[in-house]
PDB file of C-alpha atoms in Angstrom:
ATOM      1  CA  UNK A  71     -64.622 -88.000  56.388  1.00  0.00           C
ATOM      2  CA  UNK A  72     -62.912 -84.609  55.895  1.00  0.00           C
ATOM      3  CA  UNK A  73     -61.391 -83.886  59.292  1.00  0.00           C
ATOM      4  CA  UNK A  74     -57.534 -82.750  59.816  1.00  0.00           C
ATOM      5  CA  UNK A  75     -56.699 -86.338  60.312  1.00  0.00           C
ATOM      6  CA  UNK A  76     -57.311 -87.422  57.101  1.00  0.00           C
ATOM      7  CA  UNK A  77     -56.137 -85.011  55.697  1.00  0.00           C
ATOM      8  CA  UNK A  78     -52.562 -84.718  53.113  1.00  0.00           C
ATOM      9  CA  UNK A  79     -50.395 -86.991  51.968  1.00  0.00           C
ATOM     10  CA  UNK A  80     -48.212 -88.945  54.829  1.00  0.00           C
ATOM     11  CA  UNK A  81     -44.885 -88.203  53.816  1.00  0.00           C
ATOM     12  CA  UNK A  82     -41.773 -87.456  55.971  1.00  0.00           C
ATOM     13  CA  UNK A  83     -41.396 -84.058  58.332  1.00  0.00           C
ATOM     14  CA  UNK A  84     -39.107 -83.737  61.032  1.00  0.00           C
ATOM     15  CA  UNK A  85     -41.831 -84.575  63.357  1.00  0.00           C
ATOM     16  CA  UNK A  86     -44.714 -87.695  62.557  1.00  0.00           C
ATOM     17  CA  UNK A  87     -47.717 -88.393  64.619  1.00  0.00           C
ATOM     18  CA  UNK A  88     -48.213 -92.262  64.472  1.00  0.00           C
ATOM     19  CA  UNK A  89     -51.257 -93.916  65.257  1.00  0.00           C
ATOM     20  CA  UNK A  90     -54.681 -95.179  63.341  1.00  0.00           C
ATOM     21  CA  UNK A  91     -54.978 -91.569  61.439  1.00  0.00           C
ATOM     22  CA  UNK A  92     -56.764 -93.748  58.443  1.00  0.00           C
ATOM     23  CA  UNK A  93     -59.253 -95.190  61.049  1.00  0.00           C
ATOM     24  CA  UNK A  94     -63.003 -95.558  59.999  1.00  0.00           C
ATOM     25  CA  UNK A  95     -63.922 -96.006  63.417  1.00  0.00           C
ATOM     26  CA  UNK A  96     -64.113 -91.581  64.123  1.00  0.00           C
ATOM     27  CA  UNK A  97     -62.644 -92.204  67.859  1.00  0.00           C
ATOM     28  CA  UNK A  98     -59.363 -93.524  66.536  1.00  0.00           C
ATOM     29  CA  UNK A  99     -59.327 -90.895  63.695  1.00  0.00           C
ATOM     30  CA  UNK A 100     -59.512 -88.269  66.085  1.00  0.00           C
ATOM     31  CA  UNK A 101     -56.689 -89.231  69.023  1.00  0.00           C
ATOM     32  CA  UNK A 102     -53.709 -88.064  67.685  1.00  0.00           C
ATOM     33  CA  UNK A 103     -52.928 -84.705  69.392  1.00  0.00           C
ATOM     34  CA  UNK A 104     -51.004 -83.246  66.648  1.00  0.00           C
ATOM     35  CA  UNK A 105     -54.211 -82.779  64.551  1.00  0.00           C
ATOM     36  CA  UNK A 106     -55.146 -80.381  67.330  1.00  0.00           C
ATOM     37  CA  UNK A 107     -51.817 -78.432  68.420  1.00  0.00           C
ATOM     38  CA  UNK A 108     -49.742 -78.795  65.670  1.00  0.00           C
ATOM     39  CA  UNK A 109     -51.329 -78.985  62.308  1.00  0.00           C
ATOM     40  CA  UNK A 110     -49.321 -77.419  60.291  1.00  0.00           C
ATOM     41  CA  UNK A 111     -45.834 -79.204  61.869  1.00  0.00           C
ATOM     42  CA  UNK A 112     -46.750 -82.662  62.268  1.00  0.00           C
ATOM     43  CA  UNK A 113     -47.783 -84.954  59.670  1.00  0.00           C
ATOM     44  CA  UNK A 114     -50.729 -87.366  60.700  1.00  0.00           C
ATOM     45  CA  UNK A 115     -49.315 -91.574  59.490  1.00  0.00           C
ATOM     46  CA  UNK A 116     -50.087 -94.745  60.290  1.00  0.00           C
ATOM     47  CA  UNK A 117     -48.307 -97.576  61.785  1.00  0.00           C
ATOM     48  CA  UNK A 118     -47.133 -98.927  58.386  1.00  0.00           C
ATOM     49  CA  UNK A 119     -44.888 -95.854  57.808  1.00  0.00           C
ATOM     50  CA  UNK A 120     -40.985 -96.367  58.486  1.00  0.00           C
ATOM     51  CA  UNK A 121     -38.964 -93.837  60.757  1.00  0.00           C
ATOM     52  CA  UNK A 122     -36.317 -92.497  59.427  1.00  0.00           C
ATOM     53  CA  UNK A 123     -33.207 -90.103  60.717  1.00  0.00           C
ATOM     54  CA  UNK A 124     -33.614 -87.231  61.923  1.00  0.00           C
ATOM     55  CA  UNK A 125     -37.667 -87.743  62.552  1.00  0.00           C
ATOM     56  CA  UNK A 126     -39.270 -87.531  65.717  1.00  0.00           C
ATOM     57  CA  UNK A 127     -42.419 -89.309  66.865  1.00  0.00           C
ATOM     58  CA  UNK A 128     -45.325 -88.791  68.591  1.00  0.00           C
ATOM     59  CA  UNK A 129     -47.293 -92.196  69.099  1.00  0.00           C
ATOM     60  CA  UNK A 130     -50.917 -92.424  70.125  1.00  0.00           C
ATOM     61  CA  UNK A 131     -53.127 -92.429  70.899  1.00  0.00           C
ATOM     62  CA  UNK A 132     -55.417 -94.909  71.220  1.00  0.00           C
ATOM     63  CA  UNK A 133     -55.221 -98.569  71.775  1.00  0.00           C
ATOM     64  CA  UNK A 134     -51.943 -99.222  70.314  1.00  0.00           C
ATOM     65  CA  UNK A 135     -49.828-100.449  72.921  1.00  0.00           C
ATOM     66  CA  UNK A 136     -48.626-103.141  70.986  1.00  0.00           C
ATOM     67  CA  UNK A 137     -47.163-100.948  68.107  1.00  0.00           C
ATOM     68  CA  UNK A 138     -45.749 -99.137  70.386  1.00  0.00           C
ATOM     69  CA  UNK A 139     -43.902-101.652  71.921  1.00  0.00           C
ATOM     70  CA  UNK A 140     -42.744-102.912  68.765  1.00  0.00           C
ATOM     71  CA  UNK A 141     -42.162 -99.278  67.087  1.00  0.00           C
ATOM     72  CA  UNK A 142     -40.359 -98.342  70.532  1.00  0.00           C
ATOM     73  CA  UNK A 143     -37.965-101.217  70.301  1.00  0.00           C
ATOM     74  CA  UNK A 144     -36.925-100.322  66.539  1.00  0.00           C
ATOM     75  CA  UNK A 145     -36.367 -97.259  67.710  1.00  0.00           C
ATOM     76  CA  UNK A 146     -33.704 -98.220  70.831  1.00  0.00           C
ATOM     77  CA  UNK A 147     -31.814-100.687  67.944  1.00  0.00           C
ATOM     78  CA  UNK A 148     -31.679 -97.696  65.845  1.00  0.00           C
ATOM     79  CA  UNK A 149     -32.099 -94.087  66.977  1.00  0.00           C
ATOM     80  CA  UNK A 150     -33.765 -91.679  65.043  1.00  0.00           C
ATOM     81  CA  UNK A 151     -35.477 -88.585  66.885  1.00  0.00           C
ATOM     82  CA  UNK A 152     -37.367 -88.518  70.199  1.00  0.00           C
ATOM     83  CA  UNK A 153     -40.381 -90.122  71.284  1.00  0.00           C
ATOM     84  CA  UNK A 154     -43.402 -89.180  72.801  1.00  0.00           C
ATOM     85  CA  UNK A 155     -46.245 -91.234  73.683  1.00  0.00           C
ATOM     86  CA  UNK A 156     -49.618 -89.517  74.186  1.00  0.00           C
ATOM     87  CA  UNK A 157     -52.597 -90.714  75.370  1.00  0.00           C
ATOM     88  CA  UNK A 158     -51.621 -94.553  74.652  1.00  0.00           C
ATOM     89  CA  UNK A 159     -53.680 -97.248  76.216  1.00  0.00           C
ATOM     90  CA  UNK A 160     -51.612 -99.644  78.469  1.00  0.00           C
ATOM     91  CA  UNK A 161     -52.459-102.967  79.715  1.00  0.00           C
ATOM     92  CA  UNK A 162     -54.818-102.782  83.032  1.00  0.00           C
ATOM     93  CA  UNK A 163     -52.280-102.277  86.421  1.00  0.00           C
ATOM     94  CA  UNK A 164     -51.600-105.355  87.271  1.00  0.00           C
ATOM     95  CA  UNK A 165     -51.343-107.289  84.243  1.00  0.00           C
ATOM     96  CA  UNK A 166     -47.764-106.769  82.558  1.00  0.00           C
ATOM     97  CA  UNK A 167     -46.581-104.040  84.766  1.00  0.00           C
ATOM     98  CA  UNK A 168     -43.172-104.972  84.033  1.00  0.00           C
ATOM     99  CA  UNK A 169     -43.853-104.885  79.930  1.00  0.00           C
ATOM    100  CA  UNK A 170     -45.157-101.476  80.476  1.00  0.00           C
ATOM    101  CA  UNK A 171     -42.677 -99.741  82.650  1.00  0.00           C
ATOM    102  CA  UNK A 172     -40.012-100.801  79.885  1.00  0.00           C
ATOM    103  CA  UNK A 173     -41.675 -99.589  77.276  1.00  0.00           C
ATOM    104  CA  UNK A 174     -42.718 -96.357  78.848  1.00  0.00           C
ATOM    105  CA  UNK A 175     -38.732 -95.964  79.753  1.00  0.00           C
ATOM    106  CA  UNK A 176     -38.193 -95.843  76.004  1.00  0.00           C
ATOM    107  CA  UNK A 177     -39.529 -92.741  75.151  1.00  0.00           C
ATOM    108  CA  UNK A 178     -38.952 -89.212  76.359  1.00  0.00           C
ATOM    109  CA  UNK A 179     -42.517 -88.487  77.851  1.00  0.00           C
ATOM    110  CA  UNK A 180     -45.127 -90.825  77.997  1.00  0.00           C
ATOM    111  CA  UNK A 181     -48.443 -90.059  78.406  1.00  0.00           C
ATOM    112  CA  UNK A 182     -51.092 -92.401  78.937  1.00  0.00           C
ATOM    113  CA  UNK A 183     -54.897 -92.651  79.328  1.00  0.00           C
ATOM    114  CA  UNK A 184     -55.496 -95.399  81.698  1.00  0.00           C
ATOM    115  CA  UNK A 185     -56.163 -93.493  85.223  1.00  0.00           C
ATOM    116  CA  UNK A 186     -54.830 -96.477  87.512  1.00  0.00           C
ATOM    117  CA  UNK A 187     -51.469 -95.815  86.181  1.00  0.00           C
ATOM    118  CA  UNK A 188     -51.739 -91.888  87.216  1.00  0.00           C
ATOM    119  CA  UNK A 189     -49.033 -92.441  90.260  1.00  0.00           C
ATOM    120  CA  UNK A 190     -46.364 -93.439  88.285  1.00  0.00           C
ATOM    121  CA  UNK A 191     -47.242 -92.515  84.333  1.00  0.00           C
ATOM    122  CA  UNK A 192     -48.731 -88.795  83.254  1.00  0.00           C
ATOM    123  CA  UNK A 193     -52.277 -89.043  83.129  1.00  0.00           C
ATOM    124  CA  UNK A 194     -53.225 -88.141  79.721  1.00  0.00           C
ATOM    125  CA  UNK A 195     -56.523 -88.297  78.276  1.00  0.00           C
ATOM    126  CA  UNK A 196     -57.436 -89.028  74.940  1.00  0.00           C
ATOM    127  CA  UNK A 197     -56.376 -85.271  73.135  1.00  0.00           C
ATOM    128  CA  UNK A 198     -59.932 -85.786  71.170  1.00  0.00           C
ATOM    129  CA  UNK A 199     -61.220 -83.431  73.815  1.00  0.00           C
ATOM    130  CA  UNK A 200     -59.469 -80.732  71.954  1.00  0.00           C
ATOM    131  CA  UNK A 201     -62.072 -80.737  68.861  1.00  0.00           C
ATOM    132  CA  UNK A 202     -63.944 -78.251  68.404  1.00  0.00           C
ATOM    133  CA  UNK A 203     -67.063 -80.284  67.923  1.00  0.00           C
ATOM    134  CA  UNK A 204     -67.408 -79.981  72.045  1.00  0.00           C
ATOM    135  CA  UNK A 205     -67.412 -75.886  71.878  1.00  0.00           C
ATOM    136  CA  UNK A 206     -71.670 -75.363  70.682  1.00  0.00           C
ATOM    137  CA  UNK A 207     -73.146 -78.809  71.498  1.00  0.00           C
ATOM    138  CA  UNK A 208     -77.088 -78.863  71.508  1.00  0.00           C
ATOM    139  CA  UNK A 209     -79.292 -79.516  74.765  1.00  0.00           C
ATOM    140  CA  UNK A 210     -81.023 -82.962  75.608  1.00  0.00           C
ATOM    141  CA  UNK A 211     -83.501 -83.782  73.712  1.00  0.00           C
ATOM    142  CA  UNK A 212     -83.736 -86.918  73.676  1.00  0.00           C
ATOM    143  CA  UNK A 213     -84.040 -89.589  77.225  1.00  0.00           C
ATOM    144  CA  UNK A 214     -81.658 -91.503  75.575  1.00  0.00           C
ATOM    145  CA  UNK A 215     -79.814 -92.396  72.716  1.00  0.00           C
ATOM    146  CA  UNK A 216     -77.742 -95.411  71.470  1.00  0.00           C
ATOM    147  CA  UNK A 217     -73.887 -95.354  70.127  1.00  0.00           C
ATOM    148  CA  UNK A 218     -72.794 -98.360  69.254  1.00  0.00           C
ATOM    149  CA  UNK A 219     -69.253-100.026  68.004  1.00  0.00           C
ATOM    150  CA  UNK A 220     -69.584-101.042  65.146  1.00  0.00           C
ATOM    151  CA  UNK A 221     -68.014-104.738  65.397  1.00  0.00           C
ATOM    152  CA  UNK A 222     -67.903-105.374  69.017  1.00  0.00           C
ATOM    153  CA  UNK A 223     -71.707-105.996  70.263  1.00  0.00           C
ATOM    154  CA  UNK A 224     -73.391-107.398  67.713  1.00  0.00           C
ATOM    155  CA  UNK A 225     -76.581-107.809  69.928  1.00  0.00           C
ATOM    156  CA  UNK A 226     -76.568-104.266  70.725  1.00  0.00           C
ATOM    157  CA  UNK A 227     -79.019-103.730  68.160  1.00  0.00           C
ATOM    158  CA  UNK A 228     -81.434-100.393  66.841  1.00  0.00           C
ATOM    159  CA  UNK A 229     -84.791-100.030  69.013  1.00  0.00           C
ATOM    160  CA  UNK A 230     -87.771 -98.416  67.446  1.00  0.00           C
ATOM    161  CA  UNK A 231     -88.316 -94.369  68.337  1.00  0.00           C
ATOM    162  CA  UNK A 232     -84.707 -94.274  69.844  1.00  0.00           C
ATOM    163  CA  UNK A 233     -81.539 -92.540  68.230  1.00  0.00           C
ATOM    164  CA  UNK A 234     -79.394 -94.821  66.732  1.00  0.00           C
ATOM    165  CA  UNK A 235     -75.692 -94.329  65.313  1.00  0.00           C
ATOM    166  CA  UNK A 236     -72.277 -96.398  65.060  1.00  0.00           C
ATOM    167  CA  UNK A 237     -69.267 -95.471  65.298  1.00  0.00           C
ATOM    168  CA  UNK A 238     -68.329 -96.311  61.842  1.00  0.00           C
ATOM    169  CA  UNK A 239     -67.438 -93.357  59.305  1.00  0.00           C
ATOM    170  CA  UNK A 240     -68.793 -90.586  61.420  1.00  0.00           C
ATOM    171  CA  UNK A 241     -67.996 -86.926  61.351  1.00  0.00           C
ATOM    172  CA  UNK A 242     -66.766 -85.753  64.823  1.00  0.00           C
ATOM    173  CA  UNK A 243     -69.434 -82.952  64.847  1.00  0.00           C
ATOM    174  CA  UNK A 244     -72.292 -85.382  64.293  1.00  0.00           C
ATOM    175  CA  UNK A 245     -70.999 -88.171  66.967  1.00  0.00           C
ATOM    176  CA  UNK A 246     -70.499 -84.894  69.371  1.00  0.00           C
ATOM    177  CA  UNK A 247     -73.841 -83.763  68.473  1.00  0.00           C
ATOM    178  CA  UNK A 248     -75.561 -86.732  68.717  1.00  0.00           C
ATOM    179  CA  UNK A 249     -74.720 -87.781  71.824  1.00  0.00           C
ATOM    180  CA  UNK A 250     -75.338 -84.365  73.529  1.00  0.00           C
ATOM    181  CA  UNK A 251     -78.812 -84.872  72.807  1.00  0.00           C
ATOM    182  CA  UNK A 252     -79.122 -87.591  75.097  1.00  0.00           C
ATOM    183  CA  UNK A 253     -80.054 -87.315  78.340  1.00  0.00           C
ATOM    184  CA  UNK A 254     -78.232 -90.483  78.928  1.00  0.00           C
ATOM    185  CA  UNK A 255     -76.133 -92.551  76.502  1.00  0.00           C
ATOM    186  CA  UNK A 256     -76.073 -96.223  75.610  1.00  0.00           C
ATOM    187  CA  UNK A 257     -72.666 -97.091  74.439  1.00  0.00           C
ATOM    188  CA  UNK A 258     -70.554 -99.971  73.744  1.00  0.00           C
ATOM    189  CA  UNK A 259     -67.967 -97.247  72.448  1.00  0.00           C
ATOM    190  CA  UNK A 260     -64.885 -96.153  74.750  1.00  0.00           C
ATOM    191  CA  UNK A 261     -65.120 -93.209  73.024  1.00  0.00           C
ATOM    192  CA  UNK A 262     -69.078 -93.067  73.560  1.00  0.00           C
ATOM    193  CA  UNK A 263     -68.165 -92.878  77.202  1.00  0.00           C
ATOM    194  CA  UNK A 264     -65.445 -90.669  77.226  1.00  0.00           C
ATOM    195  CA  UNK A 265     -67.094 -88.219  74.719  1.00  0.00           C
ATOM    196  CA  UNK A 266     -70.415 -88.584  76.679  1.00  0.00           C
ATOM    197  CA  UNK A 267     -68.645 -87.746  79.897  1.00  0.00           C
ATOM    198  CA  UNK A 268     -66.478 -84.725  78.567  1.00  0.00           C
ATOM    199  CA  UNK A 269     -70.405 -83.545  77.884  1.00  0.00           C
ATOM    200  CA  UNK A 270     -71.412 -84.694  81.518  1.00  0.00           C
ATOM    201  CA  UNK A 271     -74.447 -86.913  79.732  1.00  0.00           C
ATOM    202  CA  UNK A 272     -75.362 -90.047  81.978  1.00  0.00           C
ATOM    203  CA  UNK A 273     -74.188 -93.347  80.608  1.00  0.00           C
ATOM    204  CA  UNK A 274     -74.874 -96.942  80.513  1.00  0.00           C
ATOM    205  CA  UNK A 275     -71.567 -98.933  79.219  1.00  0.00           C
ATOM    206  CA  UNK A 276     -71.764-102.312  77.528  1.00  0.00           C
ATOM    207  CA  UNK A 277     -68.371-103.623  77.958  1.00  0.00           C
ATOM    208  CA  UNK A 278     -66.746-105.721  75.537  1.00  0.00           C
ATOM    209  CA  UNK A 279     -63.064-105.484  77.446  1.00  0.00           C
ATOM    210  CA  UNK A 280     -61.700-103.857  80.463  1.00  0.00           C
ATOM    211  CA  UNK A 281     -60.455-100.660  78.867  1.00  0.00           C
ATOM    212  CA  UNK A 282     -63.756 -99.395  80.542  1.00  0.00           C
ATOM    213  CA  UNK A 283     -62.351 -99.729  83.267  1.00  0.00           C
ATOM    214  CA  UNK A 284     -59.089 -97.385  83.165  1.00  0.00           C
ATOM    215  CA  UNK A 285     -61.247 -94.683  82.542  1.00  0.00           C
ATOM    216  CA  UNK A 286     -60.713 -92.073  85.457  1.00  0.00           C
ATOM    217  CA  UNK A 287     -64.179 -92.113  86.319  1.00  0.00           C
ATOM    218  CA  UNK A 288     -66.155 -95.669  85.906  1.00  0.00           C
ATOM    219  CA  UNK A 289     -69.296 -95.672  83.517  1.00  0.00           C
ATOM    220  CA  UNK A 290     -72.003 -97.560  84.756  1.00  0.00           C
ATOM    221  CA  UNK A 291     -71.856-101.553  82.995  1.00  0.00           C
ATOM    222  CA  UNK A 292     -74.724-103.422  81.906  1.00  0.00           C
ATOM    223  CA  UNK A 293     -74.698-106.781  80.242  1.00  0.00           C
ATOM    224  CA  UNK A 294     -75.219-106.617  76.287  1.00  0.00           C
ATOM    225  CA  UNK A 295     -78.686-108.391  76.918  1.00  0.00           C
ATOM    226  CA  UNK A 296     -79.920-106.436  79.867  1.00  0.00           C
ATOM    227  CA  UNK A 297     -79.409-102.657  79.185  1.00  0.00           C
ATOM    228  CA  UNK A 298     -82.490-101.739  78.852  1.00  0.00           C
ATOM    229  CA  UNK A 299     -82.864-102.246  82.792  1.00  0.00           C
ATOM    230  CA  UNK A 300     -79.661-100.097  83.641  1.00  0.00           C
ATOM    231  CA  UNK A 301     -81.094 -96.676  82.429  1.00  0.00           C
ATOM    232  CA  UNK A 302     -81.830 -95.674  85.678  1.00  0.00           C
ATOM    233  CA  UNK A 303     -78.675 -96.813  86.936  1.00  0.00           C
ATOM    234  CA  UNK A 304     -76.656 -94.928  84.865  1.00  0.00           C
ATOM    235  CA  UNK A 305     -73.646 -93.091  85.875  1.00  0.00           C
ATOM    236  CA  UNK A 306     -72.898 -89.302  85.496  1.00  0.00           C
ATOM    237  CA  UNK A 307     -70.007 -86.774  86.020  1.00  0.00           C
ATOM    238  CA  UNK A 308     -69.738 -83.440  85.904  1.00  0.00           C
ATOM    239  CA  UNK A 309     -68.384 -82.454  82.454  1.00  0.00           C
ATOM    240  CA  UNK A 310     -64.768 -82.957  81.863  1.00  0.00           C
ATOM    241  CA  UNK A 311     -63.730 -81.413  78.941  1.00  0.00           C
ATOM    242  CA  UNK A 312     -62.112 -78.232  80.927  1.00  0.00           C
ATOM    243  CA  UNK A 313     -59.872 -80.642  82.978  1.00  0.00           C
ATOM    244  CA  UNK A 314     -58.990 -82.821  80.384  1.00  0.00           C
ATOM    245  CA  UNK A 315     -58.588 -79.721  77.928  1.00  0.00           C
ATOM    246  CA  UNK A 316     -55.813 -78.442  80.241  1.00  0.00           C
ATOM    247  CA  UNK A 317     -54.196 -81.340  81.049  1.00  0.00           C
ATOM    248  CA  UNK A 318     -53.396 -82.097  77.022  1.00  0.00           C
ATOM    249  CA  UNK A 319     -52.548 -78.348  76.952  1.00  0.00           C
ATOM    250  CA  UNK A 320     -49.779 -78.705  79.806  1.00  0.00           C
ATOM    251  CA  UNK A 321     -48.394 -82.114  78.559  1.00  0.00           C
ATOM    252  CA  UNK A 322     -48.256 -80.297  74.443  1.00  0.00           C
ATOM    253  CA  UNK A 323     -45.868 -77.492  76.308  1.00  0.00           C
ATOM    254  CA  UNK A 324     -43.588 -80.353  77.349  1.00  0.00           C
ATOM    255  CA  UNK A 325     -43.896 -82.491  73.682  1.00  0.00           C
ATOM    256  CA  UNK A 326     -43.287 -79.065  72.148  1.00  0.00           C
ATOM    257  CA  UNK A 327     -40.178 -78.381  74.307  1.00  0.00           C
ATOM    258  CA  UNK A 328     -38.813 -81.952  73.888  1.00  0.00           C
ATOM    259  CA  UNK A 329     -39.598 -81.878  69.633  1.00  0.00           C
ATOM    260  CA  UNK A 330     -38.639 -77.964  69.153  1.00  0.00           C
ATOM    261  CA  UNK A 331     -42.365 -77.850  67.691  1.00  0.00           C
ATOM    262  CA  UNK A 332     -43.078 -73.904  68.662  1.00  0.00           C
ATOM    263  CA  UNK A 333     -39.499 -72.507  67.625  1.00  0.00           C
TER     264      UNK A 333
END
């Protein structure tokens, strides 16, 4: 694993990005923006690392609402910098509404991935779309291939003659790469689907919680046991990665306003 994200030593800068940087599951390696706007500004930690006066924070993303709850409320009982959430997951609308329109008052701008929250949160998609692993993908070549989470669907197992991978101490390029040459994916893997769908592949989701279901745009979900009879079911989109590209652009002009990150 040699991407940005892993990258140097996490000590203190004025500014820290916060979230699983030390991940070896390659979609939460690769969601924290700064890796892609600010590399040499912002230094990549993890949730074990203390603020301290006069840092700023940038949290997310990924599925970390939790830790940002509890990070965020450290953070009111003793003021360091500002805070930014980006791209953080948030309980499904309707759930803990309440829990999640605190926490999002906590911060300076908060940015999260879960579409359903769009009217009254920025929409913010997971800032992976800003690798450079999506700018020379290959073609299909393959009907379809399988990307799997590693811990989650344990049944969701290797078929003979059809490309296999986990998401488990990947390279970005190779996941990328990989799962262009599908014609369709197989994932269990919200990053399979989102990654699969910045690509416009057709997908087949095997659900192991309703995060699938913030997504802007709904994958198609088969049971664990029963895929195999969804492939021609599966959903497509056209490709995202423009849209989503632009939307992380216009919400890093606002982090970089509110953290002094381009002066």
């Amino acid at each position: 694993m040699n991407e940005t994200a892993c990258a140097g030593p996490e000590t203190a800068t004025d500014t820290v990005n916060i979230y699983h940087s030390r991940a070896d599951n390659v979609g939460d390696r690769m969601c924290g923006p700064a890796q892609f706007f600010w590399p040499d500004r912002v230094t990549n930690v993890t949730f074990a690392y203390e603020l301290t006066a006069p840092e700023n924070a940038i949290v997310g993303g990924g599925q970390v609402f939790g830790q940002t709850n509890d990070l965020s409320r450290k953070w009111v009982e003793n003021p360091t910098g500002a805070l930014v959430a980006w791209g953080v997951a948030v309980p499904l609308k309707g759930k803990d509404d309440a829990l999640v329109r605190d926490v999002s008052s906590r911060f300076g701008l908060f940015g999260t991935r879960n579409f359903e929250w769009h009217d009254e949160l920025a929409f913010v998609p997971c800032a992976s779309c800003m690798s450079p692993a999506f700018d020379n993908v290959p073609a299909p070549k393959h009907e379809f291939v399988m990307y799997v989470h590693q811990k989650k669907t344990p049944a969701l197992t290797e078929r003979d003659g059809v490309p296999f991978m986990t998401n488990k101490n990947q390279e970005m390029k190779a996941v990328v790469d990989f799962l262009a040459s599908g014609e369709t994916v197989v994932t269990s893997s919200y990053h399979g689907v989102y990654w699969a769908q910045l690509l416009g592949r057709k997908v087949v989701c095997v659900p192991y919680s309703q995060k699938f279901s913030t997504l802007q745009h709904k994958p198609f979900l088969a049971k664990e046991a029963a895929w195999t009879s969804a492939l021609g079911l599966a959903s497509r989109t056209e490709p995202l990665l423009d849209e989503y590209r632009e939307i992380n652009r216009k919400f890093a002009v606002k982090v970089a306003e509110l953290l002094d990150l381009d002066g």
